[in-house]
N, CA, C and O atoms as a printed pandas DataFrame, in Angstrom:
     atom_number atom_name residue_name chain_id  residue_number  x_coord  y_coord  z_coord
0              1         N          UNK        A               1   16.969   -2.778  -15.791
1              2        CA          UNK        A               1   17.048   -3.262  -14.441
2              3         C          UNK        A               1   18.466   -3.782  -14.201
3              4         O          UNK        A               1   19.025   -4.513  -15.019
4              5         N          UNK        A               2   19.020   -3.395  -13.084
5              6        CA          UNK        A               2   20.359   -3.855  -12.732
6              7         C          UNK        A               2   20.257   -4.778  -11.514
7              8         O          UNK        A               2   19.752   -4.385  -10.462
8              9         N          UNK        A               3   20.738   -5.987  -11.672
9             10        CA          UNK        A               3   20.701   -6.954  -10.579
10            11         C          UNK        A               3   21.919   -6.787   -9.682
11            12         O          UNK        A               3   23.040   -6.601  -10.156
12            13         N          UNK        A               4   21.680   -6.856   -8.403
13            14        CA          UNK        A               4   22.764   -6.783   -7.424
14            15         C          UNK        A               4   22.990   -8.199   -6.901
15            16         O          UNK        A               4   22.381   -8.624   -5.919
16            17         N          UNK        A               5   23.868   -8.904   -7.574
17            18        CA          UNK        A               5   24.081  -10.321   -7.295
18            19         C          UNK        A               5   24.516  -10.586   -5.858
19            20         O          UNK        A               5   24.084  -11.568   -5.254
20            21         N          UNK        A               6   25.351   -9.738   -5.313
21            22        CA          UNK        A               6   25.808   -9.944   -3.936
22            23         C          UNK        A               6   24.642   -9.802   -2.952
23            24         O          UNK        A               6   24.534  -10.581   -2.005
24            25         N          UNK        A               7   23.777   -8.819   -3.170
25            26        CA          UNK        A               7   22.601   -8.668   -2.312
26            27         C          UNK        A               7   21.666   -9.864   -2.443
27            28         O          UNK        A               7   21.099  -10.327   -1.453
28            29         N          UNK        A               8   21.509  -10.359   -3.658
29            30        CA          UNK        A               8   20.652  -11.525   -3.881
30            31         C          UNK        A               8   21.197  -12.739   -3.141
31            32         O          UNK        A               8   20.439  -13.490   -2.527
32            33         N          UNK        A               9   22.500  -12.928   -3.200
33            34        CA          UNK        A               9   23.124  -14.060   -2.521
34            35         C          UNK        A               9   22.937  -13.955   -1.010
35            36         O          UNK        A               9   22.606  -14.942   -0.354
36            37         N          UNK        A              10   23.147  -12.761   -0.458
37            38        CA          UNK        A              10   23.006  -12.567    0.985
38            39         C          UNK        A              10   21.576  -12.833    1.441
39            40         O          UNK        A              10   21.353  -13.471    2.470
40            41         N          UNK        A              11   20.617  -12.345    0.677
41            42        CA          UNK        A              11   19.222  -12.553    1.048
42            43         C          UNK        A              11   18.837  -14.026    0.966
43            44         O          UNK        A              11   18.105  -14.525    1.820
44            45         N          UNK        A              12   19.317  -14.709   -0.035
45            46        CA          UNK        A              12   19.016  -16.139   -0.174
46            47         C          UNK        A              12   19.608  -16.937    0.971
47            48         O          UNK        A              12   19.027  -17.934    1.400
48            49         N          UNK        A              13   20.750  -16.514    1.465
49            50        CA          UNK        A              13   21.397  -17.232    2.557
50            51         C          UNK        A              13   20.677  -17.043    3.883
51            52         O          UNK        A              13   20.866  -17.842    4.800
52            53         N          UNK        A              14   19.870  -16.023    4.006
53            54        CA          UNK        A              14   19.160  -15.802    5.267
54            55         C          UNK        A              14   18.155  -16.911    5.545
55            56         O          UNK        A              14   17.787  -17.133    6.698
56            57         N          UNK        A              15   17.715  -17.597    4.525
57            58        CA          UNK        A              15   16.850  -18.748    4.730
58            59         C          UNK        A              15   15.367  -18.455    4.767
59            60         O          UNK        A              15   14.578  -19.371    4.995
60            61         N          UNK        A              16   14.958  -17.231    4.556
61            62        CA          UNK        A              16   13.541  -16.912    4.658
62            63         C          UNK        A              16   12.739  -17.354    3.439
63            64         O          UNK        A              16   11.510  -17.301    3.454
64            65         N          UNK        A              17   13.424  -17.787    2.387
65            66        CA          UNK        A              17   12.708  -18.332    1.234
66            67         C          UNK        A              17   11.952  -19.591    1.637
67            68         O          UNK        A              17   11.022  -20.002    0.942
68            69         N          UNK        A              18   12.338  -20.206    2.746
69            70        CA          UNK        A              18   11.686  -21.424    3.230
70            71         C          UNK        A              18   10.466  -21.121    4.099
71            72         O          UNK        A              18    9.802  -22.050    4.560
72            73         N          UNK        A              19   10.158  -19.855    4.332
73            74        CA          UNK        A              19    9.041  -19.491    5.207
74            75         C          UNK        A              19    7.718  -20.063    4.694
75            76         O          UNK        A              19    6.917  -20.571    5.479
76            77         N          UNK        A              20    7.488  -19.983    3.398
77            78        CA          UNK        A              20    6.250  -20.519    2.835
78            79         C          UNK        A              20    6.178  -22.026    3.021
79            80         O          UNK        A              20    5.122  -22.561    3.357
80            81         N          UNK        A              21    7.285  -22.707    2.806
81            82        CA          UNK        A              21    7.321  -24.157    3.005
82            83         C          UNK        A              21    7.038  -24.516    4.456
83            84         O          UNK        A              21    6.339  -25.491    4.731
84            85         N          UNK        A              22    7.574  -23.738    5.378
85            86        CA          UNK        A              22    7.340  -23.994    6.796
86            87         C          UNK        A              22    5.864  -23.799    7.141
87            88         O          UNK        A              22    5.287  -24.608    7.868
88            89         N          UNK        A              23    5.256  -22.747    6.634
89            90        CA          UNK        A              23    3.829  -22.517    6.869
90            91         C          UNK        A              23    2.999  -23.643    6.253
91            92         O          UNK        A              23    2.050  -24.120    6.875
92            93         N          UNK        A              24    3.341  -24.066    5.055
93            94        CA          UNK        A              24    2.626  -25.176    4.412
94            95         C          UNK        A              24    2.755  -26.462    5.227
95            96         O          UNK        A              24    1.790  -27.217    5.351
96            97         N          UNK        A              25    3.926  -26.709    5.774
97            98        CA          UNK        A              25    4.148  -27.894    6.610
98            99         C          UNK        A              25    3.233  -27.853    7.832
99           100         O          UNK        A              25    2.615  -28.858    8.181
100          101         N          UNK        A              26    3.147  -26.700    8.475
101          102        CA          UNK        A              26    2.285  -26.576    9.654
102          103         C          UNK        A              26    0.821  -26.824    9.290
103          104         O          UNK        A              26    0.087  -27.459   10.047
104          105         N          UNK        A              27    0.405  -26.324    8.138
105          106        CA          UNK        A              27   -0.972  -26.541    7.681
106          107         C          UNK        A              27   -1.219  -28.029    7.444
107          108         O          UNK        A              27   -2.275  -28.548    7.805
108          109         N          UNK        A              28   -0.253  -28.714    6.841
109          110        CA          UNK        A              28   -0.384  -30.159    6.618
110          111         C          UNK        A              28   -0.512  -30.919    7.931
111          112         O          UNK        A              28   -1.118  -31.990    7.980
112          113         N          UNK        A              29    0.064  -30.360    9.001
113          114        CA          UNK        A              29    0.003  -30.996   10.318
114          115         C          UNK        A              29   -1.241  -30.588   11.100
115          116         O          UNK        A              29   -1.400  -30.965   12.261
116          117         N          UNK        A              30   -2.126  -29.815   10.463
117          118        CA          UNK        A              30   -3.401  -29.482   11.080
118          119         C          UNK        A              30   -3.517  -28.087   11.664
119          120         O          UNK        A              30   -4.556  -27.747   12.228
120          121         N          UNK        A              31   -2.488  -27.276   11.546
121          122        CA          UNK        A              31   -2.550  -25.903   12.047
122          123         C          UNK        A              31   -3.322  -25.066   11.026
123          124         O          UNK        A              31   -3.010  -25.116    9.836
124          125         N          UNK        A              32   -4.325  -24.296   11.468
125          126        CA          UNK        A              32   -5.043  -23.435   10.525
126          127         C          UNK        A              32   -4.074  -22.478    9.818
127          128         O          UNK        A              32   -3.103  -22.012   10.414
128          129         N          UNK        A              33   -4.354  -22.194    8.541
129          130        CA          UNK        A              33   -3.429  -21.392    7.742
130          131         C          UNK        A              33   -3.108  -20.057    8.387
131          132         O          UNK        A              33   -1.943  -19.664    8.452
132          133         N          UNK        A              34   -4.116  -19.361    8.858
133          134        CA          UNK        A              34   -3.887  -18.038    9.445
134          135         C          UNK        A              34   -2.951  -18.121   10.645
135          136         O          UNK        A              34   -2.075  -17.274   10.822
136          137         N          UNK        A              35   -3.142  -19.142   11.460
137          138        CA          UNK        A              35   -2.278  -19.342   12.627
138          139         C          UNK        A              35   -0.852  -19.707   12.194
139          140         O          UNK        A              35    0.117  -19.193   12.753
140          141         N          UNK        A              36   -0.727  -20.587   11.209
141          142        CA          UNK        A              36    0.592  -20.983   10.706
142          143         C          UNK        A              36    1.326  -19.773   10.134
143          144         O          UNK        A              36    2.519  -19.590   10.377
144          145         N          UNK        A              37    0.619  -18.960    9.385
145          146        CA          UNK        A              37    1.207  -17.754    8.802
146          147         C          UNK        A              37    1.709  -16.824    9.905
147          148         O          UNK        A              37    2.804  -16.271    9.805
148          149         N          UNK        A              38    0.914  -16.655   10.945
149          150        CA          UNK        A              38    1.314  -15.804   12.062
150          151         C          UNK        A              38    2.529  -16.341   12.800
151          152         O          UNK        A              38    3.424  -15.585   13.179
152          153         N          UNK        A              39    2.552  -17.654   13.002
153          154        CA          UNK        A              39    3.682  -18.275   13.696
154          155         C          UNK        A              39    4.978  -18.083   12.912
155          156         O          UNK        A              39    6.008  -17.719   13.478
156          157         N          UNK        A              40    4.917  -18.326   11.628
157          158        CA          UNK        A              40    6.113  -18.193   10.793
158          159         C          UNK        A              40    6.535  -16.724   10.709
159          160         O          UNK        A              40    7.727  -16.415   10.703
160          161         N          UNK        A              41    5.565  -15.835   10.646
161          162        CA          UNK        A              41    5.885  -14.406   10.635
162          163         C          UNK        A              41    6.635  -13.983   11.888
163          164         O          UNK        A              41    7.596  -13.217   11.814
164          165         N          UNK        A              42    6.195  -14.486   13.043
165          166        CA          UNK        A              42    6.889  -14.181   14.301
166          167         C          UNK        A              42    8.293  -14.763   14.301
167          168         O          UNK        A              42    9.228  -14.151   14.819
168          169         N          UNK        A              43    8.435  -15.933   13.724
169          170        CA          UNK        A              43    9.752  -16.565   13.653
170          171         C          UNK        A              43   10.700  -15.746   12.772
171          172         O          UNK        A              43   11.871  -15.571   13.111
172          173         N          UNK        A              44   10.200  -15.253   11.655
173          174        CA          UNK        A              44   11.018  -14.412   10.773
174          175         C          UNK        A              44   11.418  -13.126   11.500
175          176         O          UNK        A              44   12.571  -12.703   11.426
176          177         N          UNK        A              45   10.466  -12.506   12.203
177          178        CA          UNK        A              45   10.783  -11.288   12.958
178          179         C          UNK        A              45   11.849  -11.556   14.006
179          180         O          UNK        A              45   12.755  -10.746   14.199
180          181         N          UNK        A              46   11.742  -12.696   14.684
181          182        CA          UNK        A              46   12.746  -13.077   15.682
182          183         C          UNK        A              46   14.117  -13.205   15.021
183          184         O          UNK        A              46   15.115  -12.714   15.548
184          185         N          UNK        A              47   14.157  -13.857   13.885
185          186        CA          UNK        A              47   15.426  -14.035   13.174
186          187         C          UNK        A              47   16.022  -12.694   12.761
187          188         O          UNK        A              47   17.225  -12.476   12.900
188          189         N          UNK        A              48   15.191  -11.808   12.259
189          190        CA          UNK        A              48   15.681  -10.494   11.847
190          191         C          UNK        A              48   16.231   -9.718   13.040
191          192         O          UNK        A              48   17.275   -9.073   12.947
192          193         N          UNK        A              49   15.520   -9.788   14.156
193          194        CA          UNK        A              49   15.957   -9.091   15.370
194          195         C          UNK        A              49   17.295   -9.624   15.869
195          196         O          UNK        A              49   18.153   -8.859   16.310
196          197         N          UNK        A              50   17.465  -10.938   15.795
197          198        CA          UNK        A              50   18.680  -11.588   16.301
198          199         C          UNK        A              50   19.755  -11.749   15.227
199          200         O          UNK        A              50   20.822  -12.308   15.483
200          201         N          UNK        A              51   19.464  -11.254   14.022
201          202        CA          UNK        A              51   20.387  -11.376   12.884
202          203         C          UNK        A              51   20.762  -12.841   12.632
203          204         O          UNK        A              51   21.936  -13.191   12.512
204          205         N          UNK        A              52   19.728  -13.680   12.555
205          206        CA          UNK        A              52   19.917  -15.111   12.329
206          207         C          UNK        A              52   19.062  -15.558   11.158
207          208         O          UNK        A              52   18.172  -14.835   10.710
208          209         N          UNK        A              53   19.342  -16.750   10.670
209          210        CA          UNK        A              53   18.497  -17.384    9.660
210          211         C          UNK        A              53   17.805  -18.572   10.318
211          212         O          UNK        A              53   18.116  -18.918   11.458
212          213         N          UNK        A              54   16.874  -19.194    9.611
213          214        CA          UNK        A              54   16.216  -20.387   10.149
214          215         C          UNK        A              54   17.248  -21.450   10.505
215          216         O          UNK        A              54   17.115  -22.151   11.508
216          217         N          UNK        A              55   18.274  -21.560    9.673
217          218        CA          UNK        A              55   19.287  -22.590    9.882
218          219         C          UNK        A              55   20.086  -22.367   11.165
219          220         O          UNK        A              55   20.653  -23.313   11.713
220          221         N          UNK        A              56   20.134  -21.128   11.645
221          222        CA          UNK        A              56   20.886  -20.807   12.856
222          223         C          UNK        A              56   20.123  -21.138   14.137
223          224         O          UNK        A              56   20.718  -21.189   15.213
224          225         N          UNK        A              57   18.830  -21.359   14.032
225          226        CA          UNK        A              57   17.999  -21.556   15.215
226          227         C          UNK        A              57   18.091  -22.978   15.745
227          228         O          UNK        A              57   18.253  -23.937   14.990
228          229         N          UNK        A              58   17.983  -23.084   17.054
229          230        CA          UNK        A              58   17.887  -24.396   17.689
230          231         C          UNK        A              58   16.443  -24.873   17.573
231          232         O          UNK        A              58   15.535  -24.063   17.386
232          233         N          UNK        A              59   16.231  -26.159   17.681
233          234        CA          UNK        A              59   14.886  -26.719   17.568
234          235         C          UNK        A              59   13.939  -26.087   18.580
235          236         O          UNK        A              59   12.766  -25.871   18.274
236          237         N          UNK        A              60   14.428  -25.787   19.783
237          238        CA          UNK        A              60   13.572  -25.194   20.816
238          239         C          UNK        A              60   13.066  -23.812   20.411
239          240         O          UNK        A              60   12.025  -23.369   20.896
240          241         N          UNK        A              61   13.788  -23.129   19.529
241          242        CA          UNK        A              61   13.364  -21.810   19.066
242          243         C          UNK        A              61   12.145  -21.889   18.155
243          244         O          UNK        A              61   11.395  -20.922   18.020
244          245         N          UNK        A              62   11.957  -23.034   17.538
245          246        CA          UNK        A              62   10.812  -23.201   16.658
246          247         C          UNK        A              62    9.557  -23.394   17.469
247          248         O          UNK        A              62    8.475  -23.553   16.904
């Protein structure tokens, strides 16, 4: 197996590794898991479409 370190770094910088944490946070706040998963999935799709990471979004985007 050959690791592509530059690709790994770029993917980590996109911020989507935090998607699970965000869904877990919503569940802790009372959002049903399925709904939280769907919300975070839509947020990731939005970020991909706009070429942004979670860190690039304004609070209103959440």
